[in-house]
Each structure stands twice: as structure tokens, then as C-alpha cells.
XYZ file of C-alpha atoms in Angstrom:
214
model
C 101.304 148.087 138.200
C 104.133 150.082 139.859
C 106.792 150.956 137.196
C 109.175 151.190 140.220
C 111.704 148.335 141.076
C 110.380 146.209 144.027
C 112.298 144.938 146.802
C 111.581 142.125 148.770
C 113.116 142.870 152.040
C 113.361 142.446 155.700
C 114.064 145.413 157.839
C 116.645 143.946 160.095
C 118.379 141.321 157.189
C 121.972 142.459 156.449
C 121.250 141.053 153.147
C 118.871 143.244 152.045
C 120.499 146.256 153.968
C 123.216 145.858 151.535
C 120.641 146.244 148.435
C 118.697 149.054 149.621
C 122.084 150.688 150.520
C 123.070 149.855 146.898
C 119.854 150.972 145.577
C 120.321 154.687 147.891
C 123.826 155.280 146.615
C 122.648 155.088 142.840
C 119.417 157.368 143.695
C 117.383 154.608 141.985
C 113.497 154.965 143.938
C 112.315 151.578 144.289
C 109.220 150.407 145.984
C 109.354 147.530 149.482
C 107.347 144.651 149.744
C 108.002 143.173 153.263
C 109.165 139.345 154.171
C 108.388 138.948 157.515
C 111.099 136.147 158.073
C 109.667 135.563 161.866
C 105.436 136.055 161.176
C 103.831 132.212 160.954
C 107.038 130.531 160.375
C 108.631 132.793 158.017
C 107.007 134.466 154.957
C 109.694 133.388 152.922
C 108.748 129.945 153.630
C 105.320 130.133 151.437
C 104.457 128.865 147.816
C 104.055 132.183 146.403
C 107.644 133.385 147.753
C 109.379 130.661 146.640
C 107.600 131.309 143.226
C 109.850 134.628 143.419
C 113.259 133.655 145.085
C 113.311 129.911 144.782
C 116.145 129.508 147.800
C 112.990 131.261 149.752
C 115.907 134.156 151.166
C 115.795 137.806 151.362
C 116.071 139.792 148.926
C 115.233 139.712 145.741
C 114.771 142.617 143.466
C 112.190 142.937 140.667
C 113.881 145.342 138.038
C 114.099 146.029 134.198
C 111.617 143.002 133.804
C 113.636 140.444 135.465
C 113.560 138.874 138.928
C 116.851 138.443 140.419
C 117.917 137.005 143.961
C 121.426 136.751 146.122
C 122.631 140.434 147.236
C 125.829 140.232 145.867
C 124.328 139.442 142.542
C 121.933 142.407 142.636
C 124.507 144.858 143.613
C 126.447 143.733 140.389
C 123.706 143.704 137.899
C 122.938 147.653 139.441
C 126.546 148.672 138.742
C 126.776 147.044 135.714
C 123.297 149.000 134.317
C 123.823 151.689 136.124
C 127.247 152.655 136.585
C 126.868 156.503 138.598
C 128.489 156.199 141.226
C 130.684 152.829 140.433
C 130.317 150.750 143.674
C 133.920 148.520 141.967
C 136.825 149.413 140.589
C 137.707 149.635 136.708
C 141.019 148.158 137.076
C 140.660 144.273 137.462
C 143.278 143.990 140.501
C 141.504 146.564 142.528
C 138.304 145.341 141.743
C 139.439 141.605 142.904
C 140.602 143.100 146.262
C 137.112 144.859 146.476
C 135.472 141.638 145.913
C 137.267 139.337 148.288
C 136.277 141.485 151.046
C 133.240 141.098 150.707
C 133.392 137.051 150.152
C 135.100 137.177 153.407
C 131.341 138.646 154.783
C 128.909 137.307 152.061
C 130.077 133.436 152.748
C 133.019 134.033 155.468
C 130.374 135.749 158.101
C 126.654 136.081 157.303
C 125.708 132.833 156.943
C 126.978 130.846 159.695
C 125.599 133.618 161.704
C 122.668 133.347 159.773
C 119.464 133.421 162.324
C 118.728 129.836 160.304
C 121.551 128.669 160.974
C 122.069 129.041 164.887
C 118.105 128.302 165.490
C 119.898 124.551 164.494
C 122.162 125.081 167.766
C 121.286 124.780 171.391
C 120.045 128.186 172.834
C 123.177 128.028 175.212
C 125.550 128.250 172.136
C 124.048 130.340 169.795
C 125.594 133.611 171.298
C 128.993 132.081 171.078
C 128.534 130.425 167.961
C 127.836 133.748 166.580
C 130.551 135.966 168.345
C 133.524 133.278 167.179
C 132.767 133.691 163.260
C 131.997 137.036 163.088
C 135.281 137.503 165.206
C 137.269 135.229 162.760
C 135.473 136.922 159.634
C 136.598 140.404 161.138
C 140.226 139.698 162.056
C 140.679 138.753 158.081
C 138.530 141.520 157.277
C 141.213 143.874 159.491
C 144.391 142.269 157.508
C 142.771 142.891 154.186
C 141.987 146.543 155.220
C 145.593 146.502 156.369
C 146.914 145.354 152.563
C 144.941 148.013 150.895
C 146.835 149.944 148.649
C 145.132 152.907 150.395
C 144.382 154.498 153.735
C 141.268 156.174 152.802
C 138.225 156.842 154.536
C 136.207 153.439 153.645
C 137.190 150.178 152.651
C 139.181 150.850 149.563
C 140.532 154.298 149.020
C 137.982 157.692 149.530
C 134.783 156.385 147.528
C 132.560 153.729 148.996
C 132.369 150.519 147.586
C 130.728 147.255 147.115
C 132.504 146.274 150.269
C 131.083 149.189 152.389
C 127.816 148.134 151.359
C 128.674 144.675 152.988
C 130.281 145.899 156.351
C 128.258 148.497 157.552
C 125.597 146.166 158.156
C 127.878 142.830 159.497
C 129.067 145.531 161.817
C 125.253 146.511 163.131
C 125.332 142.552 163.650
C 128.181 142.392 165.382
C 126.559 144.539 167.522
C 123.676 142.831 168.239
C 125.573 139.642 169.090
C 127.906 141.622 171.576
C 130.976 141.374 169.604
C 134.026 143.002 171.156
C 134.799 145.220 168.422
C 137.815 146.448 170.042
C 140.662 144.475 168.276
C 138.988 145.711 164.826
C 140.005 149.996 164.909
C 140.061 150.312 160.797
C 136.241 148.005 160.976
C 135.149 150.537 163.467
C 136.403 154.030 161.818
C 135.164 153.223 158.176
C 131.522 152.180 160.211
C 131.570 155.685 161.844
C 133.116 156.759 158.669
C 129.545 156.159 157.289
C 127.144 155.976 159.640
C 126.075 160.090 158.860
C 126.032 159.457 154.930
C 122.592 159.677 154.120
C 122.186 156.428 151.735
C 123.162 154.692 154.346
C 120.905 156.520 157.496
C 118.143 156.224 155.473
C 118.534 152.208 154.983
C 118.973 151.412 158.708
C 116.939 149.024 159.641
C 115.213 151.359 162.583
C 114.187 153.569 159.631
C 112.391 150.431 157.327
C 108.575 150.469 157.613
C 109.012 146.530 158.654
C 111.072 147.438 161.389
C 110.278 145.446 164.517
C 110.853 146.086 168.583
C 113.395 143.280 169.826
């Protein structure tokens, strides 16, 4: 049995970027058991998945002899065991103002733009469904960048944080969905900020073993 932490993951789920991201930063090797979320109605849809992650979502993380699901959650439980480098802030005020950006992704964004979510629309609206909330999400993702108490080179300050693990990957979304990014400069210069930095090149999704042509 691999002594290694396993991720469930998708290549191309945001949620999961933001754990192997996570996972990269902290240098913690980890091993990747695919959910193919498209392959015979979703893998994530079977017995023995939801025997793992009972909400039957990407990804879940097999670690320290527990089993734990919800990205946000994961992230957390990794800085809390193993704090090098700190993805929050010590100080509760600045660690607050970490976390809300990332609510404003993690349940402001991602799921409404959630690939189960707009296969509930009409084909002819999913594209707009998709470019209004992740346009909404981003213009109060903008103001809070705005009301930082720093104008560093990521989302709070000069060290990458819980929140950059969250936006990089909303913004390869974006993308996808055609999102004019244009009324979003401070989204825009943290993602080039980080799109060299090697934990987060080597957790694209064109770089997972999964990864899929459109």
C-alpha cells in the first residue's frame, strides 16, 4: 500500500487544481488516482466513490489515515499540519480577509459555474450563464483586492496564499468560458504574477496525466 497521500482528482476541476497547488507549495509528494467526471456518466457517480467522498465531488485527499473531502477543507487541514510555507495569515484580521476571498470563488463562483450545474440549463444559455457569475464573482473579487492592506505581488501582500490557490484556477475558467477579463487588471497581474512559479506550472491541468483534448 502506497505510504504516499492519494488524491482523487480531475485534471481540468478547479477544485482539485487548488489541492494539488496546495499540496506543490508545501513539497508534500502525493500519489493521483483519476475521477473521470465525463467517462460513463461520471466516475464520481459510482458506489465505490461515493464510499470515499459521499457528496460524490472532486477531490478528496487520503492523508495521515483519514479521508477528507471539500478543497477548502483540505487546504486547511495541510496548513494546519504542515505549516512551511503558511498558505493564511497568523493575525486573525488578515487571515479573515484571506478567507473571504476565497468564499467569494469557493461558493460566490465555482459552483454556479459548476459543469453540473449549467448541464441543468438550455445549451443556448449555458455560455452566458457562466460568463455573468464569474463576471459578478470577479468584480467583488477586484474591490477586495482593491481594500487590501497591501499592493503586493498576489492576492494579499508578497507571499501566496490560500486565495491564490483559489484564483489562479477560476481565472483558467474564466478563460475557457470567454470571459472579458479586461475590467479585472489586479485578477489578471497576480494570474501572470504566477503563472511561471513552478507549484503552480506543474499543477496545470495540461500537465495532469488525466488531462483530456477539448
Amino acid at each position: 500500500m502506497s505510504l504516499k497521500p492519494i488524491l482523487y482528482s480531475y485534471w481540468r476541476s478547479s477544485c482539485s487544481w487548488r489541492v494539488r497547488i496546495a499540496l506543490n507549495l508545501k513539497g508534500i509528494a502525493y500519489e493521483t488516482r483519476t475521477i473521470d467526471l465525463l467517462k460513463n456518466g461520471g466516475e464520481n457517480n459510482s458506489e465505490d466513490y461515493r464510499k470515499i467522498n459521499p457528496m460524490q465531488q472532486v477531490p478528496a485527499l487520503h492523508i495521515d489515515n483519514h479521508t477528507l473531502i471539500d478543497s477548502l477543507n483540505i487546504i486547511e487541514y495541510l496548513d494546519e499540519t504542515r505549516r512551511d510555507p503558511p498558505l493564511l495569515p497568523a493575525d486573525p484580521a488578515e487571515k479573515a480577509r484571506v478567507r473571504e476571498m476565497c468564499q467569494v470563488i469557493v461558493a460566490g463562483i465555482q459552483p454556479v459555474q459548476n459543469v453540473t450545474v449549467l448541464n441543468r440549463l438550455d445549451k443556448e444559455r449555458r455560455l452566458e450563464w457562466a460568463q455573468h457569475f464569474i463576471s459578478r464573482g470577479f468584480t467583488a473579487f477586484e474591490k477586495l483586492l482593491a481594500m487590501s492592506n497591501s499592493n503586493g505581488n498576489f492576492c494579499y501582500g508578497d507571499d501566496i496564499t490560500l486565495a491564490d490557490c483559489c484564483l489562479v484556477p477560476q481565472v483558467y475558467n474564466a478563460r475557457r468560458y470567454k470571459v472579458d477579463l479586461t475590467p479585472f487588471p489586479k485578477i489578471v497581474q497576480i494570474d501572470r504574477n504566477l503563472s511561471n512559479h513552478p507549484a503552480f506550472l506543474a499543477t496545470h491541468p495540461d500537465k495532469q496525466p488525466d488531462c483530456q483534448p477539448d
